Coordinates of C-alpha atoms in Angstrom, one line a residue:
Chain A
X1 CA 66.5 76.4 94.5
X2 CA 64.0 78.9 92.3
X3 CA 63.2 82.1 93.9
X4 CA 60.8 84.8 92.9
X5 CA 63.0 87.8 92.8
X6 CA 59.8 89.9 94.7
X7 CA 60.7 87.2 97.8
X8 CA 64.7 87.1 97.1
X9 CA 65.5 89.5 99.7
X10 CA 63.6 88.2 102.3
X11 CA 64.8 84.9 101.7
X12 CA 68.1 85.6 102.2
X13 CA 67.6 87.1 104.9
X14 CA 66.2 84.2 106.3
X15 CA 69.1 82.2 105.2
X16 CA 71.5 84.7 106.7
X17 CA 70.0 83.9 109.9
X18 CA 70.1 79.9 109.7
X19 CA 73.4 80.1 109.4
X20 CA 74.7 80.5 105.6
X21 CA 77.5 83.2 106.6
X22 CA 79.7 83.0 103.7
X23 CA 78.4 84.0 99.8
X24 CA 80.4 82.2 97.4
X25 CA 79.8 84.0 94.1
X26 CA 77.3 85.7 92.2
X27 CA 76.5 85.1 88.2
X28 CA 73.8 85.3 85.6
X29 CA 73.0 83.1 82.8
X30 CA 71.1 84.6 79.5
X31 CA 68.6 81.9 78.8
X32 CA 67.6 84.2 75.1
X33 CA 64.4 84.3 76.7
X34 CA 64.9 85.4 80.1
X35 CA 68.0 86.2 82.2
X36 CA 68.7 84.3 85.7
X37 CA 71.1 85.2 88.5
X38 CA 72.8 82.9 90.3
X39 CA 73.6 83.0 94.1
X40 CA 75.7 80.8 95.8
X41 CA 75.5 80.8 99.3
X42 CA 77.7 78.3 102.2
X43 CA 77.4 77.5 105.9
X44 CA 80.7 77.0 107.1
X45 CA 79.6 75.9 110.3
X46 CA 77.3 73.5 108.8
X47 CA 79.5 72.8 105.7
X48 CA 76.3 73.3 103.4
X49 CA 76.0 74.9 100.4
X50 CA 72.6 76.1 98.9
X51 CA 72.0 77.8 95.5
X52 CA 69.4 80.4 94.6
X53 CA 68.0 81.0 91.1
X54 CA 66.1 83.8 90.4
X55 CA 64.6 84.7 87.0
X56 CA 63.9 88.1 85.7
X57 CA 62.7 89.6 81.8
X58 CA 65.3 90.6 79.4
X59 CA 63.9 94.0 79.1
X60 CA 62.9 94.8 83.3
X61 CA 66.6 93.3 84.7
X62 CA 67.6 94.0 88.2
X63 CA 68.0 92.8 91.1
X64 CA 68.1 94.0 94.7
X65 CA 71.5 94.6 96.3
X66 CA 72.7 91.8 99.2
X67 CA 75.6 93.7 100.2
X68 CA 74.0 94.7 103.5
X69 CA 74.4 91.0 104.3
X70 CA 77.6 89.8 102.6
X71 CA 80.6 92.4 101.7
X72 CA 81.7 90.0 99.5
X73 CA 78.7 90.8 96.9
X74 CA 80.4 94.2 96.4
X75 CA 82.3 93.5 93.6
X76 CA 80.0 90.4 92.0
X77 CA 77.1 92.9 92.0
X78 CA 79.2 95.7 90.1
X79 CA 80.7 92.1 87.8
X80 CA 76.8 91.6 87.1
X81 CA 75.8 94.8 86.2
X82 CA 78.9 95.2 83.8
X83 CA 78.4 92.1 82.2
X84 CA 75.1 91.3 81.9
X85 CA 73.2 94.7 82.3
X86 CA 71.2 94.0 85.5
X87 CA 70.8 96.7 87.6
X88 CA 71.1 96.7 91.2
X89 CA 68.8 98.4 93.3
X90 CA 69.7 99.7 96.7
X91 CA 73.0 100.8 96.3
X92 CA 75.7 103.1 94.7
X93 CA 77.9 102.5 92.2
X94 CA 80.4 104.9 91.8
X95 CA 82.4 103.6 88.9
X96 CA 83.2 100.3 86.3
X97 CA 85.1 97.7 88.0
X98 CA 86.0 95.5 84.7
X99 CA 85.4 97.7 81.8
X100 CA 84.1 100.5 79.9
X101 CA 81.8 99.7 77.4
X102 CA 80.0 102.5 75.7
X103 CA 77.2 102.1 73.1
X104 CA 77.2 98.1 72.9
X105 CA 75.3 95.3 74.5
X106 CA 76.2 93.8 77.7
X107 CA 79.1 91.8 76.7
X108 CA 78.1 88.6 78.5
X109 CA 74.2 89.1 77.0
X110 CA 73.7 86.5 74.1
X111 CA 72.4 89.0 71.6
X112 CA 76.2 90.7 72.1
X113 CA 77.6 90.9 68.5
X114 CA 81.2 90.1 67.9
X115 CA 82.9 92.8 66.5
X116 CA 85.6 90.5 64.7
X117 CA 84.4 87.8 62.8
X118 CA 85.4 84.3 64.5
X119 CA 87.9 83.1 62.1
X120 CA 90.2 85.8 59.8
X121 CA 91.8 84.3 58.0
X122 CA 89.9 85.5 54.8
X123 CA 92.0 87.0 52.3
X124 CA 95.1 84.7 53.2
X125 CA 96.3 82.2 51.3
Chain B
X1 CA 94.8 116.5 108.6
X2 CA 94.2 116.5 105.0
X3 CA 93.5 113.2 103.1
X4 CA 96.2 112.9 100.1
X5 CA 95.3 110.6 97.3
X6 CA 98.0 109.0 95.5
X7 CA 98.1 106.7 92.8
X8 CA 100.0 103.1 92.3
X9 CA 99.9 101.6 89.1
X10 CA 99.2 100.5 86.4
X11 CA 102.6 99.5 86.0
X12 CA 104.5 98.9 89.1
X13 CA 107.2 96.6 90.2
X14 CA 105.1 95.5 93.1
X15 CA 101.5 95.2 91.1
X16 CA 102.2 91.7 90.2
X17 CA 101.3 92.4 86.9
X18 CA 98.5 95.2 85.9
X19 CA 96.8 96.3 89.0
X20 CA 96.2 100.2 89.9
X21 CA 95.9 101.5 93.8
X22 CA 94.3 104.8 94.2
X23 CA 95.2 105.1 98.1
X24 CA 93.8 108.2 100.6
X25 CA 96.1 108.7 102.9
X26 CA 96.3 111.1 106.3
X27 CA 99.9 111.5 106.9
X28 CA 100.9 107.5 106.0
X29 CA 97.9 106.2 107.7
X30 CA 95.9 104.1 104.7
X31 CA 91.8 105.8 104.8
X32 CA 91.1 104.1 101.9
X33 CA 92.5 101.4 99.2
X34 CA 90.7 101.3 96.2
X35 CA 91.7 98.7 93.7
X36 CA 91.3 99.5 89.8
X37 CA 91.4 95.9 88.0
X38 CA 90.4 95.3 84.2
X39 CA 93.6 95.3 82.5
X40 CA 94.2 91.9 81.5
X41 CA 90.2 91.6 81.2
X42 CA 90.0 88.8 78.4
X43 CA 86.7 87.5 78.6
X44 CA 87.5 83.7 78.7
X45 CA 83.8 83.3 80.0
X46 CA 82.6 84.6 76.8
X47 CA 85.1 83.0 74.6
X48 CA 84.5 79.5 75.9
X49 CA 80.9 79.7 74.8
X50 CA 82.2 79.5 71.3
X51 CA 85.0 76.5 71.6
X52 CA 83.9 72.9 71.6
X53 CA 84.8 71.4 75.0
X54 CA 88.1 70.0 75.0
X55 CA 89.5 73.6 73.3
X56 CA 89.0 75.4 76.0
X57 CA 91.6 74.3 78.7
X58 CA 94.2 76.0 77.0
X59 CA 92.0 79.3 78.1
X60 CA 91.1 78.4 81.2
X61 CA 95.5 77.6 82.1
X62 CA 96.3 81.3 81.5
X63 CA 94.2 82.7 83.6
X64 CA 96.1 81.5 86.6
X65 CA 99.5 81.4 85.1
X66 CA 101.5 80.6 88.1
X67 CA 99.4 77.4 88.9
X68 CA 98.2 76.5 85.2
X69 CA 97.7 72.8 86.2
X70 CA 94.8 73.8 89.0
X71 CA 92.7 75.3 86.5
X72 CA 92.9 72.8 84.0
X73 CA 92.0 69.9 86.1
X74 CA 89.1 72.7 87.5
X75 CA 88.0 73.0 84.3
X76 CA 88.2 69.3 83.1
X77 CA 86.4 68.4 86.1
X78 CA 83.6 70.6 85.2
X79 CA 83.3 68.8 82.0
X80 CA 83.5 65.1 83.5
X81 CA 80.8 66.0 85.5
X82 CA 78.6 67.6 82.7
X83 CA 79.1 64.5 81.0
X84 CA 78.9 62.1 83.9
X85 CA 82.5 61.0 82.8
X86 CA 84.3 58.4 86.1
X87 CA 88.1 59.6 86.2
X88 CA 90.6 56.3 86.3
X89 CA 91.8 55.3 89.7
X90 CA 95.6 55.5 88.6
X91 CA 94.1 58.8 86.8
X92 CA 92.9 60.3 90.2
X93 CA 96.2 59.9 92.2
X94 CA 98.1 60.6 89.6
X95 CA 96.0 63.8 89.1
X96 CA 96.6 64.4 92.5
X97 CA 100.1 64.1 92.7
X98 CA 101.0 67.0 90.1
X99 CA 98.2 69.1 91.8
X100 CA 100.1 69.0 94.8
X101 CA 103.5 69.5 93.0
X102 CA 102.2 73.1 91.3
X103 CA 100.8 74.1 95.1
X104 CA 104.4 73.6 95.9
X105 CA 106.0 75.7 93.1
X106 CA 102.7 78.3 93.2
X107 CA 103.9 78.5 97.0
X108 CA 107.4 79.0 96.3
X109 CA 106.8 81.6 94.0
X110 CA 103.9 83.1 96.0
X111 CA 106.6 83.1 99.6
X112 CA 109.3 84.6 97.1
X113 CA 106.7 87.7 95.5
X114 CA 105.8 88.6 98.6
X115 CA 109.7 89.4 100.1
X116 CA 110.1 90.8 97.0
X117 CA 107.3 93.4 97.4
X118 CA 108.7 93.6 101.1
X119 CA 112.1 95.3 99.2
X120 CA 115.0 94.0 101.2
X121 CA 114.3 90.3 101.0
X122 CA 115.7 89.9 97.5
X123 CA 117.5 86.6 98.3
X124 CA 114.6 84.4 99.3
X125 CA 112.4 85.9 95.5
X126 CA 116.1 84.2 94.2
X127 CA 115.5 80.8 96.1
X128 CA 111.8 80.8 95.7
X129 CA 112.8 81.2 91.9
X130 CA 115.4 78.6 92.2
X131 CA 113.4 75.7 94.1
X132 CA 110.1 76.6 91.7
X133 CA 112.3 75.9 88.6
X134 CA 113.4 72.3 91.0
X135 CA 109.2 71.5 90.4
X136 CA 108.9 72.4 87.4
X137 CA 111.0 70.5 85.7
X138 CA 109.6 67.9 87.6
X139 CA 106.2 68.5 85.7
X140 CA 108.2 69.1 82.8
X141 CA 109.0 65.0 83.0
X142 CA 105.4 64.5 83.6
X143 CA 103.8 66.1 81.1
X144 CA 106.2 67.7 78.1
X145 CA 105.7 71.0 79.3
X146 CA 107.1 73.8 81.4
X147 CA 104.9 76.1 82.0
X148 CA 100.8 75.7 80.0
X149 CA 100.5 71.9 80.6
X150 CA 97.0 71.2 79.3
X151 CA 97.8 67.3 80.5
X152 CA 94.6 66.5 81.7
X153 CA 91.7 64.5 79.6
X154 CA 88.4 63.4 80.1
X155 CA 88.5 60.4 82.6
X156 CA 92.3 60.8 83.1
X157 CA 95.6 62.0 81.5
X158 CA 97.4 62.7 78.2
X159 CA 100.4 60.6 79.2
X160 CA 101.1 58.2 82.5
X161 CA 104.0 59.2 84.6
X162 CA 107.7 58.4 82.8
X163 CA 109.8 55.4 84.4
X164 CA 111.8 56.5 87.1
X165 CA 109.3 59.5 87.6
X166 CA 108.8 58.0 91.8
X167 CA 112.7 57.9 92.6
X168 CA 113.2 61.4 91.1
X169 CA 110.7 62.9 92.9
X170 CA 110.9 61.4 96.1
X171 CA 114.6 62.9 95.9
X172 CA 113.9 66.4 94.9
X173 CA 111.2 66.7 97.4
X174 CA 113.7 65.9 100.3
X175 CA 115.6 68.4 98.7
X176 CA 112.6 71.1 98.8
X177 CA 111.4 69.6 102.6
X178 CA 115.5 71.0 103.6
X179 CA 115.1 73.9 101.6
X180 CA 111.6 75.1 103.4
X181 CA 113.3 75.0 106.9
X182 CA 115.9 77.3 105.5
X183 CA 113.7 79.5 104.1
X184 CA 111.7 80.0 107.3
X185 CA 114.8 80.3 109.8
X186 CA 115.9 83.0 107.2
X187 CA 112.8 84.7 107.7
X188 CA 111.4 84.1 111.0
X189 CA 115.0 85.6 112.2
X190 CA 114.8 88.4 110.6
X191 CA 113.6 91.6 112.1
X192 CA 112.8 93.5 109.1
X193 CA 110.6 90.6 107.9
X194 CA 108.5 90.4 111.0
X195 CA 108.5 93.8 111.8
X196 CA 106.3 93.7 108.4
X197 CA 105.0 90.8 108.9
X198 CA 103.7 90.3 112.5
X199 CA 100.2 91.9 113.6
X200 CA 99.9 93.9 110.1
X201 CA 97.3 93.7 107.6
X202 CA 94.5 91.7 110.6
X203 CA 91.5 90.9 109.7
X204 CA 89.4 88.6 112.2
X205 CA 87.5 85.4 111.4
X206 CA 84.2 87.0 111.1
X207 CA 85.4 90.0 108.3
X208 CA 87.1 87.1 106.8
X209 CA 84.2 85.2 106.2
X210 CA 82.1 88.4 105.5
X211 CA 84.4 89.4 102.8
X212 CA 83.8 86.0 100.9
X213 CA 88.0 85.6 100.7
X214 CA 89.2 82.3 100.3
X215 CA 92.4 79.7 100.4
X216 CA 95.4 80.2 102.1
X217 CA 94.5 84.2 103.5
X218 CA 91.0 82.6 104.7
X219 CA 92.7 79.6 107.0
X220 CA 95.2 82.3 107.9
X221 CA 92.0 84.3 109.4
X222 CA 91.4 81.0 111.6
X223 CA 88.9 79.2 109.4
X224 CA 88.8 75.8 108.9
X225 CA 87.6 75.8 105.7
X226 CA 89.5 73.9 102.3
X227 CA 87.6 72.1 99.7
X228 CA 90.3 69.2 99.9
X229 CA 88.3 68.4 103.5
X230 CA 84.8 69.5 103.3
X231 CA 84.4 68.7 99.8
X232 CA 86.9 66.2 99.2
X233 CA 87.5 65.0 95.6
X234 CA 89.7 62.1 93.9
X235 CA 91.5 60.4 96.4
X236 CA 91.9 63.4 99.4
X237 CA 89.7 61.3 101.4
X238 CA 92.0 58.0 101.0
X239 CA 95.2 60.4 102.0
X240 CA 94.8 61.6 105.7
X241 CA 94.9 64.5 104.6
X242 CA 94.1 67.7 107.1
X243 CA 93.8 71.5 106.3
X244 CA 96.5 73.8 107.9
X245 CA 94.7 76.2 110.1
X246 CA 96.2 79.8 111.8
X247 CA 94.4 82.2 114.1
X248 CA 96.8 85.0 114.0
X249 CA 95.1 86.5 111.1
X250 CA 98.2 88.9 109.8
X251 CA 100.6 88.9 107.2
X252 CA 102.7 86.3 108.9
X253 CA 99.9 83.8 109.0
X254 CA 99.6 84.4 105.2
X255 CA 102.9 83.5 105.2
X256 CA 103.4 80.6 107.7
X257 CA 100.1 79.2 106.6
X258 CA 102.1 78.7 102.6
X259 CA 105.4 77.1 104.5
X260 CA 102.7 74.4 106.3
X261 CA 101.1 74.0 103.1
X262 CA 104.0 73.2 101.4
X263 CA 104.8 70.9 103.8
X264 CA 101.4 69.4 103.8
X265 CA 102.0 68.9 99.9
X266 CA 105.1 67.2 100.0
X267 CA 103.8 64.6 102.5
X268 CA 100.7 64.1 100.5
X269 CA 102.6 63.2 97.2
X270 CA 105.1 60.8 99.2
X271 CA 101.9 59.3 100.2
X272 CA 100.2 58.9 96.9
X273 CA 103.3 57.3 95.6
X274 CA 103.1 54.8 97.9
X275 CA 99.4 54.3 97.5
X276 CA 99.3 54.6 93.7
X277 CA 98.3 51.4 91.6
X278 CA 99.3 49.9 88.9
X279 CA 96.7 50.3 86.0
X280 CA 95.8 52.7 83.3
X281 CA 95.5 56.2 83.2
X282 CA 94.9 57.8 80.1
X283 CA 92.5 59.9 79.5
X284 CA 89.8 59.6 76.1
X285 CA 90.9 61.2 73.1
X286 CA 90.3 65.1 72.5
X287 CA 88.2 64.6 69.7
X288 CA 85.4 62.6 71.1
X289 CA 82.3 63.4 70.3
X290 CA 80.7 63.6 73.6
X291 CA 76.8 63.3 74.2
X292 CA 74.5 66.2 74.1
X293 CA 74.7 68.1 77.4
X294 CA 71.8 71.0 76.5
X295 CA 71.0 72.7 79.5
X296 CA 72.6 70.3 82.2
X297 CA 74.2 72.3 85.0
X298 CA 77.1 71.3 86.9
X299 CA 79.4 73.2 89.8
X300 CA 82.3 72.1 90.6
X301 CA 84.2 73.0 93.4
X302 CA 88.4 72.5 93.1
X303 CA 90.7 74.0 95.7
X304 CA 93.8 75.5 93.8
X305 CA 96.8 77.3 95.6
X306 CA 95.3 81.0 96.0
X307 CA 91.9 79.1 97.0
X308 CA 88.5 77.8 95.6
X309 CA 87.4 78.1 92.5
X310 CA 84.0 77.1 91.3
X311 CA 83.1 76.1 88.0
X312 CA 79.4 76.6 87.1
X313 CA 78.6 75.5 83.5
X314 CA 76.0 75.5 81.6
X315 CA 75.8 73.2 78.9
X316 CA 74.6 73.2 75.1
X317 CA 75.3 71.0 72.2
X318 CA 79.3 69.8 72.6
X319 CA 80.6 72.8 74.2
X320 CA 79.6 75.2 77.0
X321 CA 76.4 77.7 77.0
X322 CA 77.9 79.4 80.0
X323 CA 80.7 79.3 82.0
X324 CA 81.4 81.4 85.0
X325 CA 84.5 81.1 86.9
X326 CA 84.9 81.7 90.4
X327 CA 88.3 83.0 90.9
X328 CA 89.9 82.9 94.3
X329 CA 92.1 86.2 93.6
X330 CA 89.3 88.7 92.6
X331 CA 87.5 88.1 96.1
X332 CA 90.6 88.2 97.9
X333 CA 91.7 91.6 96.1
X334 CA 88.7 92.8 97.0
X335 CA 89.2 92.5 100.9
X336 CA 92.6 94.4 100.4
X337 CA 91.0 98.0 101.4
X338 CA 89.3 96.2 104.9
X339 CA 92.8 94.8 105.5
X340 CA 95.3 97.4 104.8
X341 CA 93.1 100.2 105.8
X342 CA 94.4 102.0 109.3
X343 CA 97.7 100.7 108.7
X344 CA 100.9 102.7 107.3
X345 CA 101.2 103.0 103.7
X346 CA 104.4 101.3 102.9
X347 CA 102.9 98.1 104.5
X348 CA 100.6 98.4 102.3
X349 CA 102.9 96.1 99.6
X350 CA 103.7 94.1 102.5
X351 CA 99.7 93.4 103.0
X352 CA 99.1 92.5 99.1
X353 CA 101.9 90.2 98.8
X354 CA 100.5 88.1 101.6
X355 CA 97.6 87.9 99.5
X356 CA 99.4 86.0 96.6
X357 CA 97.6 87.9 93.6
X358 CA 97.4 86.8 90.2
X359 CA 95.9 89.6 88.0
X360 CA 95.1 86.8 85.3
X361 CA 92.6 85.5 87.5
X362 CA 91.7 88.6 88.5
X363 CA 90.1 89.5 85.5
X364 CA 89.5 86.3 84.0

């Protein structure tokens, strides 16, 4: 399911309240021309599981913060933010869960550059 | 009182690997667990997007390396559904058979860690050790292997199961089935274990499904929720198969939740054996050139021993344009402060052996 990200928090919300108690994961996908963030959410109750799309610019990423809802966000959020550069609005984050990258692209972004070249073997015989 | 901060790790007997604590403490009441993770941080997510698809599952195998087989056929599954690929019947119970058989020795090791971390219990970490190594070499028969098995192919398996493979494991699994009853009339009789065990480390149904954790800790909390039941794939459906459910929520749940599973296991195997047909099930060779998947998105659920893992994939010309594991052990880490926190600090161990961590899968 595509969601506008200005509608994405009221919409879970909504969902919240029909019953889709349990949040499965959070990821992103760089598309090279746009980013998306993936949320999957579950009913237990109702053993349905619903996935939200939301699409945002390369250049204006974030995304508001669900932990309010779901605990378990906590550490996909801070996952996100390392890895793909998208900011979450509405809450603190006090520290790098993952790892510390300084000066470099988000490592998960396509336009990341590997530092070592994909094969070395040059030079050997 | 004044809150002390102390710190566990990186390297610690108990840590299962590379995992640092940075505790607060008032007196040995827990305030506040705060896990570091990132050590073994190997970016498999990122790696796979530049492997063609049947390199990867050698990846994917270490990140849980207690239960390699899970993630493969996780992994694999992912792909047969990118590619709209039907797995062999023989294939499917086959698959299911050594699934079950790593739960068993994932169990094993996972009851045996966690007396371990308890101190004290030394013996049963020696018999969990012991009746692991039984299974594996049981898989070693199946698939060549010990440990990294990377057995399963597209639409079924690198090699059928050896002649004589049935008999062999029908007889070890007796074996196990005696073992397990030992193993929890050692344990259930002793005070130091349930003094550690019982009504430590709680955390009620609706935290539990809050906090997102999963697998064995999650049907511990008294949820009847396992991917084998609500989801069901290959043959779970054919094999009455029910989830093990506790409501006691503690560490001894955690733990008497892995002794019904194993149980569970071994009656599910003896089953497929007897349901099992004749037939072929090998899998198509690794270096098929499969059909273009650009942009085709697939999730796929798989319950492995420390609890769901989702696959979502997104696909590009012969190999993945993103994948994105779900790993059961990074959620449930993460729901280690809500649980340990208001109880003493040395159960603290106690609490996050329960949980059956693997920092491979942690950090991914």
């Amino acid at each position: 399911m595509k969601v506008e990200r200005e509608k994405f928090s009221e919409t879970v919300d909504k969902m919240r309240k029909e019953g889709f108690d349990y949040l499965v994961k959070i990821t992103a996908v760089d598309y090279g021309d746009h980013l998306e963030a993936v949320y999957m959410l579950r009913s237990i109750a109702g053993n349905k599981d619903e996935t939200l799309e939301v699409q945002m610019p390369e250049d204006d990423a974030w995304m508001p913060t669900i932990i309010h809802l779901y605990k378990a966000a906590d550490w996909y959020e801070r996952e996100m933010h390392e890895m793909f550069g998208i900011s979450i609005k509405g809450r603190r984050m006090d520290r790098l869960l993952l790892e510390k990258w300084d000066g470099i692209d988000p490592p998960f972004r396509k336009t990341f550059v590997w530092d070592t070249p994909y094969r070395t073997d040059e030079g050997k015989k | 009182m004044t809150i002390t901060r102390i710190n566990i790790g990186p390297v610690h007997p108990s840590t299962h690997g590379v995992l640092r604590l940075v505790v607060d403490i008032e007196g040995d009441t827990i305030v506040k667990v705060e896990p570091h993770i990132g050590y073994l941080h190997r970016g498999v997510e990122k790696l796979a997007e530049t492997r063609m698809y049947m390199q990867i599952p050698p990846y994917t195998e270490k990140l849980d390396y207690v239960a390699p087989m899970s993630y493969d056929d996780a992994y694999v599954a992912a792909v047969e559904a990118a590619l709209g690929v039907d797995v062999k019947e023989r294939a499917q119970y086959v698959r299911v058979i050594l699934l079950e058989l790593q739960r068993i020795a994932s169990h094993l090791f996972g009851i045996g860690a966690m007396c371990n971390d308890m101190g004290q219990m030394f013996t049963v970490f020696m018999w969990g050790f012991k009746d692991r190594d039984i299974v594996l070499k049981l898989l070693e028969d199946a698939t060549g292997s010990r440990m990294f098995y990377v057995n399963m192919r597209l639409g079924g398996l690198v090699r059928d199961l050896p002649p004589g493979f049935e008999d062999e494991a029908l007889e070890k699994l007796d074996y196990i089935d005696r073992r397990i009853k030992e193993y929890e009339s050692y344990l259930e009789k002793n005070s130091i274990f349930m003094e550690r065990t019982k009504g430590i480390g709680v955390l009620d149904t609706e935290a539990a499904i809050n906090l997102g954790i999963t697998g064995p800790p999650l049907r511990a909390s008294g949820v009847d929720y396992d991917v084998r039941k609500n989801n069901p794939y290959y043959v779970y459906e054919k094999l009455h198969f029910s989830p093990m459910v506790l409501y006691s929520s503690d560490n001894f749940a955690r733990y008497k939740i892995k002794i019904m599973e194993i149980k569970e296991s071994i009656r599910l195997v003896r089953e497929a054996f007897r349901l099992m047909p004749e037939g072929d099930a090998l899998g198509m060779p690794v270096k098929l050139r499969s059909p273009d998947t650009k942009n085709r998105i697939v999730r796929v659920s798989r319950e492995l021993p420390r609890g769901e893992c989702v696959m979502y994939m997104v696909g590009d010309q012969q190999k993945p344009y993103r994948l994105s594991i779900r790993s059961p052990n990074f959620i449930n880490l993460a729901a280690l402060d809500e649980m340990s926190r208001g109880g003493r600090i040395a159960d603290l161990f106690a609490t996050m052996g329960s949980l059956d961590l693997v920092m491979g899968c942690v950090d991914r």
